mmCIF file of C-alpha atoms and ligand atoms in Angstrom:
data_model
loop_
_atom_site.group_PDB
_atom_site.id
_atom_site.type_symbol
_atom_site.label_atom_id
_atom_site.label_comp_id
_atom_site.label_asym_id
_atom_site.label_seq_id
_atom_site.Cartn_x
_atom_site.Cartn_y
_atom_site.Cartn_z
ATOM 1 C CA MET L 1 -64.161 -37.845 94.365
ATOM 2 C CA LYS L 2 -62.793 -40.808 94.146
ATOM 3 C CA ASP L 3 -65.428 -42.959 92.551
ATOM 4 C CA VAL L 4 -66.811 -41.258 89.885
ATOM 5 C CA ARG L 5 -69.453 -44.121 88.725
ATOM 6 C CA ASN L 6 -72.809 -43.168 87.930
ATOM 7 C CA LYS L 7 -72.009 -39.978 89.221
ATOM 8 C CA VAL L 8 -73.231 -37.309 86.597
ATOM 9 C CA ALA L 9 -71.891 -34.655 85.082
ATOM 10 C CA PHE L 10 -72.986 -31.537 83.185
ATOM 11 C CA VAL L 11 -70.554 -30.219 80.403
ATOM 12 C CA THR L 12 -70.982 -26.494 78.246
ATOM 13 C CA GLY L 13 -69.975 -26.224 75.402
ATOM 14 C CA ALA L 14 -70.068 -29.977 74.771
ATOM 15 C CA ALA L 15 -70.991 -29.959 71.030
ATOM 16 C CA SER L 16 -67.442 -30.501 69.934
ATOM 17 C CA GLY L 17 -63.539 -29.968 70.895
ATOM 18 C CA ILE L 18 -62.760 -30.087 74.591
ATOM 19 C CA GLY L 19 -66.202 -30.654 76.169
ATOM 20 C CA LEU L 20 -67.149 -33.329 73.966
ATOM 21 C CA GLY L 21 -63.550 -34.957 74.716
ATOM 22 C CA MET L 22 -64.252 -34.357 78.533
ATOM 23 C CA ALA L 23 -68.107 -35.992 77.916
ATOM 24 C CA SER L 24 -66.851 -39.036 76.100
ATOM 25 C CA ALA L 25 -63.987 -39.123 79.040
ATOM 26 C CA PHE L 26 -67.054 -39.044 81.533
ATOM 27 C CA LEU L 27 -68.980 -41.785 79.868
ATOM 28 C CA GLU L 28 -66.080 -43.744 79.635
ATOM 29 C CA ALA L 29 -65.377 -43.953 82.904
ATOM 30 C CA GLY L 30 -68.847 -45.092 83.541
ATOM 31 C CA MET L 31 -70.441 -41.651 84.167
ATOM 32 C CA LYS L 32 -73.778 -39.831 83.039
ATOM 33 C CA VAL L 33 -73.413 -36.695 81.616
ATOM 34 C CA VAL L 34 -75.336 -34.118 80.687
ATOM 35 C CA LEU L 35 -74.272 -32.648 77.451
ATOM 36 C CA SER L 36 -75.046 -28.493 76.759
ATOM 37 C CA ASP L 37 -73.913 -26.067 73.512
ATOM 38 C CA VAL L 38 -75.344 -23.069 72.861
ATOM 39 C CA ARG L 39 -74.974 -24.844 68.831
ATOM 40 C CA ARG L 40 -78.105 -27.502 68.956
ATOM 41 C CA ASP L 41 -77.967 -29.278 65.595
ATOM 42 C CA VAL L 42 -74.209 -30.061 66.494
ATOM 43 C CA LEU L 43 -74.614 -30.621 69.729
ATOM 44 C CA GLU L 44 -77.594 -33.333 68.108
ATOM 45 C CA GLN L 45 -74.852 -34.209 65.076
ATOM 46 C CA ALA L 46 -71.877 -35.191 67.724
ATOM 47 C CA ALA L 47 -74.696 -37.281 70.142
ATOM 48 C CA GLU L 48 -74.690 -39.614 67.139
ATOM 49 C CA GLY L 49 -71.214 -40.483 67.677
ATOM 50 C CA LEU L 50 -72.023 -41.566 71.279
ATOM 51 C CA ALA L 51 -74.361 -44.009 70.714
ATOM 52 C CA ALA L 52 -73.196 -46.474 72.597
ATOM 53 C CA HIS L 53 -73.525 -44.906 76.048
ATOM 54 C CA GLY L 54 -77.515 -44.460 75.063
ATOM 55 C CA GLY L 55 -79.235 -43.938 78.295
ATOM 56 C CA ARG L 56 -76.340 -42.427 79.866
ATOM 57 C CA PHE L 57 -76.591 -38.843 78.120
ATOM 58 C CA HIS L 58 -78.984 -35.784 77.677
ATOM 59 C CA LEU L 59 -78.764 -33.167 75.403
ATOM 60 C CA ILE L 60 -79.667 -29.924 76.853
ATOM 61 C CA ALA L 61 -79.498 -26.270 74.134
ATOM 62 C CA VAL L 62 -78.240 -23.579 76.192
ATOM 63 C CA ASP L 63 -76.489 -20.514 75.772
ATOM 64 C CA VAL L 64 -74.207 -20.439 79.195
ATOM 65 C CA THR L 65 -74.906 -16.212 78.693
ATOM 66 C CA ASP L 66 -78.788 -16.615 79.016
ATOM 67 C CA ARG L 67 -79.700 -16.600 83.321
ATOM 68 C CA SER L 68 -82.939 -18.055 83.239
ATOM 69 C CA ALA L 69 -82.027 -20.639 80.255
ATOM 70 C CA MET L 70 -79.134 -21.841 82.366
ATOM 71 C CA ALA L 71 -81.309 -22.396 85.314
ATOM 72 C CA SER L 72 -84.223 -24.141 83.270
ATOM 73 C CA ALA L 73 -81.624 -26.774 82.240
ATOM 74 C CA ALA L 74 -80.252 -27.115 85.891
ATOM 75 C CA ALA L 75 -83.650 -27.687 87.004
ATOM 76 C CA GLN L 76 -84.675 -30.257 83.424
ATOM 77 C CA THR L 77 -80.685 -31.497 84.839
ATOM 78 C CA GLN L 78 -82.498 -32.458 87.943
ATOM 79 C CA GLN L 79 -84.889 -33.838 86.694
ATOM 80 C CA VAL L 80 -83.543 -36.341 84.212
ATOM 81 C CA PHE L 81 -80.913 -37.699 86.457
ATOM 82 C CA GLY L 82 -81.793 -36.523 89.590
ATOM 83 C CA LYS L 83 -78.951 -35.486 91.081
ATOM 84 C CA LEU L 84 -75.718 -33.941 89.847
ATOM 85 C CA HIS L 85 -71.730 -33.868 90.825
ATOM 86 C CA VAL L 86 -69.869 -32.197 88.624
ATOM 87 C CA LEU L 87 -69.895 -29.115 86.338
ATOM 88 C CA CYS L 88 -67.905 -28.392 83.567
ATOM 89 C CA ASN L 89 -67.995 -24.762 82.660
ATOM 90 C CA ASN L 90 -66.230 -25.162 79.149
ATOM 91 C CA ALA L 91 -68.007 -23.174 76.680
ATOM 92 C CA GLY L 92 -65.691 -20.419 75.637
ATOM 93 C CA VAL L 93 -64.647 -18.016 72.585
ATOM 94 C CA GLY L 94 -61.254 -16.303 71.223
ATOM 95 C CA SER L 95 -61.317 -13.059 70.356
ATOM 96 C CA ARG L 96 -60.585 -11.441 67.266
ATOM 97 C CA THR L 97 -59.405 -8.031 67.673
ATOM 98 C CA SER L 98 -56.123 -6.804 69.220
ATOM 99 C CA ILE L 99 -56.765 -5.954 73.250
ATOM 100 C CA GLU L 100 -56.075 -2.021 72.603
ATOM 101 C CA ASP L 101 -58.141 -1.537 69.690
ATOM 102 C CA ALA L 102 -61.121 -4.135 70.418
ATOM 103 C CA PRO L 103 -64.243 -2.311 70.699
ATOM 104 C CA TYR L 104 -66.134 -2.299 73.681
ATOM 105 C CA GLU L 105 -68.937 -5.259 72.101
ATOM 106 C CA GLU L 106 -66.155 -7.342 72.057
ATOM 107 C CA TRP L 107 -64.803 -6.848 75.268
ATOM 108 C CA ASP L 108 -68.561 -7.324 76.276
ATOM 109 C CA TRP L 109 -69.159 -10.502 74.221
ATOM 110 C CA VAL L 110 -65.733 -12.523 75.371
ATOM 111 C CA LEU L 111 -66.061 -11.855 78.406
ATOM 112 C CA GLY L 112 -69.776 -12.578 78.459
ATOM 113 C CA VAL L 113 -69.290 -15.971 77.118
ATOM 114 C CA ASN L 114 -66.373 -16.817 79.081
ATOM 115 C CA VAL L 115 -66.280 -15.483 82.547
ATOM 116 C CA GLY L 116 -70.545 -14.124 82.890
ATOM 117 C CA GLY L 117 -71.196 -17.930 81.317
ATOM 118 C CA ILE L 118 -69.292 -19.214 84.444
ATOM 119 C CA ILE L 119 -70.475 -17.456 86.663
ATOM 120 C CA ASN L 120 -74.015 -18.340 85.177
ATOM 121 C CA GLY L 121 -72.935 -21.698 85.507
ATOM 122 C CA ILE L 122 -71.638 -21.667 89.303
ATOM 123 C CA ARG L 123 -75.111 -19.692 90.346
ATOM 124 C CA SER L 124 -77.245 -21.997 88.724
ATOM 125 C CA PHE L 125 -75.498 -25.743 89.276
ATOM 126 C CA LEU L 126 -73.894 -25.204 92.213
ATOM 127 C CA PRO L 127 -76.706 -25.971 94.669
ATOM 128 C CA LEU L 128 -77.551 -28.783 92.758
ATOM 129 C CA ILE L 129 -74.331 -30.283 93.513
ATOM 130 C CA ARG L 130 -74.603 -29.453 97.067
ATOM 131 C CA ALA L 131 -78.068 -30.641 97.283
ATOM 132 C CA HIS L 132 -77.528 -33.860 98.103
ATOM 133 C CA GLY L 133 -74.232 -33.922 100.304
ATOM 134 C CA GLU L 134 -72.367 -36.241 98.142
ATOM 135 C CA GLY L 135 -69.710 -33.926 97.230
ATOM 136 C CA GLY L 136 -68.584 -33.202 93.713
ATOM 137 C CA GLN L 137 -66.377 -31.265 92.020
ATOM 138 C CA ILE L 138 -66.647 -27.897 89.223
ATOM 139 C CA VAL L 139 -63.978 -27.492 86.834
ATOM 140 C CA ASN L 140 -63.795 -24.680 84.688
ATOM 141 C CA THR L 141 -62.039 -24.637 81.363
ATOM 142 C CA ALA L 142 -59.384 -21.356 81.849
ATOM 143 C CA SER L 143 -56.376 -21.758 79.502
ATOM 144 C CA ILE L 144 -52.576 -21.710 79.551
ATOM 145 C CA GLY L 145 -53.382 -18.271 78.013
ATOM 146 C CA GLY L 146 -54.606 -18.024 82.504
ATOM 147 C CA LEU L 147 -51.903 -18.475 83.103
ATOM 148 C CA LEU L 148 -49.620 -17.119 80.785
ATOM 149 C CA PRO L 149 -50.655 -13.773 78.574
ATOM 150 C CA VAL L 150 -50.678 -14.314 75.261
ATOM 151 C CA PRO L 151 -50.052 -12.283 71.811
ATOM 152 C CA PRO L 152 -52.637 -10.221 70.398
ATOM 153 C CA PRO L 153 -55.307 -10.804 68.977
ATOM 154 C CA LEU L 154 -55.801 -13.448 72.036
ATOM 155 C CA GLY L 155 -55.504 -10.383 74.487
ATOM 156 C CA ILE L 156 -59.070 -10.122 75.887
ATOM 157 C CA TYR L 157 -58.899 -14.050 75.837
ATOM 158 C CA SER L 158 -56.456 -14.102 77.716
ATOM 159 C CA ALA L 159 -57.586 -11.666 80.541
ATOM 160 C CA SER L 160 -61.056 -13.495 80.328
ATOM 161 C CA LYS L 161 -59.430 -16.924 81.127
ATOM 162 C CA PHE L 162 -56.881 -14.749 83.969
ATOM 163 C CA ALA L 163 -60.485 -13.928 85.820
ATOM 164 C CA VAL L 164 -61.512 -17.773 85.038
ATOM 165 C CA ARG L 165 -58.816 -18.915 87.077
ATOM 166 C CA GLY L 166 -59.514 -15.849 90.040
ATOM 167 C CA ILE L 167 -63.235 -17.140 90.558
ATOM 168 C CA SER L 168 -61.389 -20.887 90.482
ATOM 169 C CA ASP L 169 -59.400 -20.364 93.389
ATOM 170 C CA SER L 170 -61.586 -18.327 95.310
ATOM 171 C CA LEU L 171 -64.070 -20.584 94.868
ATOM 172 C CA ARG L 172 -62.084 -23.577 96.016
ATOM 173 C CA LEU L 173 -61.398 -21.960 99.251
ATOM 174 C CA ALA L 174 -64.860 -20.685 99.861
ATOM 175 C CA LEU L 175 -65.729 -24.594 99.094
ATOM 176 C CA ALA L 176 -63.380 -26.233 101.052
ATOM 177 C CA HIS L 177 -65.357 -27.250 103.898
ATOM 178 C CA SER L 178 -68.442 -28.130 101.254
ATOM 179 C CA GLY L 179 -66.924 -31.487 99.770
ATOM 180 C CA VAL L 180 -67.405 -29.542 96.662
ATOM 181 C CA GLY L 181 -64.118 -29.386 95.294
ATOM 182 C CA VAL L 182 -63.081 -26.562 92.010
ATOM 183 C CA SER L 183 -60.142 -27.585 89.336
ATOM 184 C CA VAL L 184 -59.389 -24.797 86.924
ATOM 185 C CA LEU L 185 -58.100 -26.637 83.496
ATOM 186 C CA CYS L 186 -55.474 -25.025 82.100
ATOM 187 C CA PRO L 187 -54.943 -26.628 78.436
ATOM 188 C CA GLY L 188 -52.267 -25.507 75.746
ATOM 189 C CA LEU L 189 -53.182 -26.190 72.449
ATOM 190 C CA VAL L 190 -55.949 -28.840 71.839
ATOM 191 C CA ARG L 191 -57.701 -30.086 68.839
ATOM 192 C CA SER L 192 -60.720 -27.865 67.678
ATOM 193 C CA ALA L 193 -63.004 -25.834 65.877
ATOM 194 C CA LEU L 194 -62.523 -22.761 68.248
ATOM 195 C CA ALA L 195 -61.193 -20.402 65.604
ATOM 196 C CA GLU L 196 -64.206 -21.158 63.044
ATOM 197 C CA ASN L 197 -66.589 -21.566 65.949
ATOM 198 C CA THR L 198 -65.683 -17.651 67.540
ATOM 199 C CA ALA L 199 -65.730 -16.314 63.786
ATOM 200 C CA GLY L 200 -69.300 -17.882 63.353
ATOM 201 C CA LEU L 201 -70.276 -17.105 66.566
ATOM 202 C CA SER L 202 -68.964 -13.657 67.496
ATOM 203 C CA PRO L 203 -71.844 -10.701 67.099
ATOM 204 C CA VAL L 204 -68.541 -8.499 65.948
ATOM 205 C CA ALA L 205 -66.331 -8.081 62.831
ATOM 206 C CA ALA L 206 -63.280 -8.300 63.125
ATOM 207 C CA ALA L 207 -60.772 -7.071 60.556
ATOM 208 C CA GLY L 208 -58.482 -9.500 58.567
ATOM 209 C CA SER L 209 -60.555 -11.951 60.328
ATOM 210 C CA GLU L 210 -60.286 -14.845 57.245
ATOM 211 C CA GLU L 211 -55.744 -14.721 57.775
ATOM 212 C CA VAL L 212 -56.759 -15.240 61.782
ATOM 213 C CA VAL L 213 -58.814 -17.804 61.778
ATOM 214 C CA ALA L 214 -57.052 -19.423 58.979
ATOM 215 C CA MET L 215 -53.809 -18.973 61.278
ATOM 216 C CA GLN L 216 -55.256 -20.342 64.674
ATOM 217 C CA SER L 217 -57.038 -23.231 62.726
ATOM 218 C CA ALA L 218 -53.154 -24.727 61.582
ATOM 219 C CA ALA L 219 -51.986 -24.190 65.247
ATOM 220 C CA LEU L 220 -55.235 -25.826 66.270
ATOM 221 C CA ALA L 221 -54.779 -28.355 64.105
ATOM 222 C CA ALA L 222 -51.784 -29.322 66.086
ATOM 223 C CA GLY L 223 -53.437 -29.504 69.272
ATOM 224 C CA MET L 224 -54.145 -32.401 71.837
ATOM 225 C CA ASP L 225 -56.569 -35.216 71.462
ATOM 226 C CA PRO L 226 -59.772 -33.543 73.054
ATOM 227 C CA LEU L 227 -59.735 -37.557 74.354
ATOM 228 C CA GLU L 228 -57.180 -37.066 76.200
ATOM 229 C CA VAL L 229 -57.939 -33.830 77.841
ATOM 230 C CA GLY L 230 -61.264 -35.183 79.155
ATOM 231 C CA ARG L 231 -59.074 -38.439 80.156
ATOM 232 C CA ARG L 232 -56.442 -35.869 82.302
ATOM 233 C CA VAL L 233 -59.533 -34.088 83.926
ATOM 234 C CA VAL L 234 -61.181 -37.358 85.622
ATOM 235 C CA GLU L 235 -57.861 -38.235 87.267
ATOM 236 C CA GLY L 236 -57.694 -34.558 88.263
ATOM 237 C CA ILE L 237 -61.343 -34.872 89.694
ATOM 238 C CA ARG L 238 -60.854 -38.395 91.099
ATOM 239 C CA ARG L 239 -57.923 -36.482 92.804
ATOM 240 C CA ASN L 240 -60.001 -33.257 93.322
ATOM 241 C CA ASP L 241 -56.441 -31.293 91.535
ATOM 242 C CA ALA L 242 -56.846 -27.367 92.082
ATOM 243 C CA TYR L 243 -55.065 -27.312 88.636
ATOM 244 C CA ILE L 244 -55.138 -29.550 85.505
ATOM 245 C CA LEU L 245 -52.182 -28.913 82.997
ATOM 246 C CA THR L 246 -52.326 -30.646 80.444
ATOM 247 C CA HIS L 247 -49.170 -29.710 78.388
ATOM 248 C CA GLY L 248 -45.907 -30.402 80.060
ATOM 249 C CA GLU L 249 -44.509 -26.953 77.375
ATOM 250 C CA PHE L 250 -45.219 -24.685 79.413
ATOM 251 C CA LYS L 251 -43.371 -25.043 82.502
ATOM 252 C CA GLN L 252 -40.205 -23.173 81.926
ATOM 253 C CA GLU L 253 -42.164 -20.311 80.969
ATOM 254 C CA LEU L 254 -44.491 -19.888 83.855
ATOM 255 C CA ARG L 255 -41.224 -20.067 86.185
ATOM 256 C CA GLU L 256 -39.734 -17.032 84.574
ATOM 257 C CA VAL L 257 -42.990 -14.828 84.986
ATOM 258 C CA PHE L 258 -43.229 -16.044 88.583
ATOM 259 C CA ASP L 259 -39.044 -14.795 88.685
ATOM 260 C CA GLU L 260 -40.101 -12.064 87.318
ATOM 261 C CA ILE L 261 -43.255 -11.020 89.855
ATOM 262 C CA LEU L 262 -41.100 -12.216 92.800
ATOM 263 C CA ALA L 263 -37.772 -10.335 91.649
ATOM 264 C CA ALA L 264 -40.127 -6.950 91.571
ATOM 265 C CA PHE L 265 -40.834 -7.518 95.434
ATOM 266 C CA PRO L 266 -39.006 -4.758 97.599
ATOM 267 C CA ASP L 267 -36.946 -6.536 99.879
ATOM 268 C CA ASP L 268 -38.337 -5.373 103.083
ATOM 269 C CA GLU L 269 -40.518 -7.476 105.964
ATOM 270 C CA GLY L 270 -43.482 -4.942 106.141
ATOM 271 C CA ASP L 271 -45.234 -2.342 108.658
ATOM 272 C CA PRO L 272 -45.840 -4.881 111.566
ATOM 273 C CA VAL L 273 -49.251 -4.028 111.896
ATOM 274 C CA ARG L 274 -50.482 -4.908 108.541
ATOM 275 C CA ALA L 275 -48.626 -7.971 108.645
ATOM 276 C CA GLN L 276 -50.503 -9.576 111.912
ATOM 277 C CA ILE L 277 -53.556 -8.535 109.736
ATOM 278 C CA GLU L 278 -51.770 -10.596 106.920
ATOM 279 C CA GLN L 279 -50.564 -13.561 108.797
ATOM 280 C CA GLY L 280 -54.499 -13.790 110.395
ATOM 281 C CA ARG L 281 -55.690 -13.963 106.448
ATOM 282 C CA ARG L 282 -52.921 -16.853 105.900
ATOM 283 C CA ASP L 283 -54.194 -18.515 108.911
ATOM 284 C CA VAL L 284 -57.416 -18.599 107.601
ATOM 285 C CA VAL L 285 -55.912 -19.680 103.963
ATOM 286 C CA ALA L 286 -54.260 -22.506 105.947
ATOM 287 C CA ALA L 287 -57.442 -24.294 107.556
ATOM 288 C CA MET L 288 -59.496 -23.810 104.657
ATOM 289 C CA LYS L 289 -55.710 -25.880 102.945
ATOM 290 C CA LEU L 290 -56.169 -28.489 105.427
ATOM 291 C CA ALA L 291 -59.773 -29.053 104.536
ATOM 292 C CA LEU L 292 -59.285 -29.483 101.407
ATOM 293 C CA LYS L 293 -55.717 -32.307 102.058
ATOM 294 C CA ASP L 294 -58.424 -34.028 104.693
ATOM 295 C CA ARG L 295 -60.900 -34.336 102.026
ATOM 296 C CA GLY L 296 -58.533 -36.236 99.411
HETATM 297 P P1 NAI E 1 -64.290 -25.506 70.208
HETATM 298 O O1 NAI E 1 -64.874 -24.620 69.664
HETATM 299 O O2 NAI E 1 -64.743 -26.593 69.714
HETATM 300 O O3 NAI E 1 -65.778 -25.736 71.798
HETATM 301 C C1 NAI E 1 -66.320 -24.254 72.212
HETATM 302 C C2 NAI E 1 -67.823 -24.626 72.340
HETATM 303 O O4 NAI E 1 -68.783 -23.670 73.206
HETATM 304 C C3 NAI E 1 -68.797 -25.168 71.146
HETATM 305 O O5 NAI E 1 -68.975 -26.002 70.636
HETATM 306 C C4 NAI E 1 -69.234 -23.382 71.067
HETATM 307 O O6 NAI E 1 -70.331 -23.993 70.531
HETATM 308 C C5 NAI E 1 -69.885 -23.645 72.581
HETATM 309 N N1 NAI E 1 -70.477 -22.005 72.992
HETATM 310 C C6 NAI E 1 -69.597 -20.920 72.503
HETATM 311 N N2 NAI E 1 -70.241 -20.044 72.822
HETATM 312 C C7 NAI E 1 -71.378 -20.502 73.631
HETATM 313 C C8 NAI E 1 -72.395 -20.247 74.510
HETATM 314 N N3 NAI E 1 -72.511 -18.738 74.780
HETATM 315 N N4 NAI E 1 -72.959 -20.986 75.183
HETATM 316 C C9 NAI E 1 -73.431 -22.079 74.822
HETATM 317 N N5 NAI E 1 -71.848 -23.021 74.827
HETATM 318 C C10 NAI E 1 -71.040 -21.941 73.573
HETATM 319 O O7 NAI E 1 -63.610 -25.230 71.443
HETATM 320 P P2 NAI E 1 -62.721 -25.940 72.351
HETATM 321 O O8 NAI E 1 -61.125 -25.440 71.805
HETATM 322 O O9 NAI E 1 -63.233 -27.046 72.872
HETATM 323 O O10 NAI E 1 -63.070 -24.474 73.622
HETATM 324 C C11 NAI E 1 -63.469 -25.209 74.663
HETATM 325 C C12 NAI E 1 -63.068 -24.110 75.910
HETATM 326 O O11 NAI E 1 -61.306 -24.803 76.176
HETATM 327 C C13 NAI E 1 -62.819 -22.745 76.133
HETATM 328 O O12 NAI E 1 -63.370 -22.484 77.189
HETATM 329 C C14 NAI E 1 -61.624 -22.804 75.260
HETATM 330 O O13 NAI E 1 -61.608 -21.399 75.243
HETATM 331 C C15 NAI E 1 -61.095 -23.429 76.165
HETATM 332 N N6 NAI E 1 -59.444 -23.707 75.803
HETATM 333 C C16 NAI E 1 -59.086 -24.738 74.303
HETATM 334 C C17 NAI E 1 -58.121 -24.538 73.500
HETATM 335 C C18 NAI E 1 -57.937 -25.366 72.491
HETATM 336 O O14 NAI E 1 -56.496 -25.180 72.111
HETATM 337 N N7 NAI E 1 -58.262 -25.661 71.768
HETATM 338 C C19 NAI E 1 -56.669 -24.120 74.735
HETATM 339 C C20 NAI E 1 -57.131 -23.548 75.268
HETATM 340 C C21 NAI E 1 -58.494 -23.410 76.207
#
């Protein structure tokens, strides 16, 4: 989607941090934006800072885990702006208990928001993007923790973000011939209130939570400006990037992970019947990638 001007975006988790950064960058680029968040009061406060763009944005308070509310939010978006071109499934929370000890409730909550929220976004909003035939983009916020494992207590968080990456890569192929691109955003540290918001929203008590919040908040305070992330997302949408990567400092670590995986493969050619099946699959993927390339 090379020309983003006057295109309409829906952003979840837009009351603060990366979501607000994306919404601000979209408005700056001449887009119209629906900012949505589970925290209505904070969303309204955030909107005060966007007053200069009045008339080009709309607020919807919605919990991404609530399927019927997400469907209503999609209907409201259609009513207000007529069309939707860009969906940013960005709302997310962290995990607070180490993966080996976490109770079911914490697994359910983190996966429910970080993965379930994205599924609900796709189910409710993709039909709107496909309806007008002008093409569009879905941007799913994963994390660098969706490419690299993260130490405790962020194991469940990392698992959820690996899932976001998997959903995004598969959806990109599935939509290759449709004119709707899919990007996965994998940032490193970005300045935000993720640690405090996680603690405030979590339905599950976590041992030692105050120290964890203090430690994570200090790290996040040194993060990238969310508006800068938002501007990179605009570029990623214009180019239909599969991966929107914002932090160059992770390159070597990722290379080591891929080298480790490659080194674990056996050195045989594989069974010829299997090889034929895999070639068939490869051909299908190659045709999808060609369609994506042609789209530019
Ligand atoms: P944030 O906490 O400032 O923003 C997240 C927003 O999502 C909050 O406004 C919160 O109210 C909202 N939210 C939480 N649960 C929700 C729900 N059920 N329904 C609707 N909205 C909900 O944090 P940040 O950092 O801006 O996080 C945004 C995304 O970026 C998350 O998916 C996070 O995992 C991801 N991320 C953040 C990084 C960072 O360093 N800040 C790095 C990599 C990824």
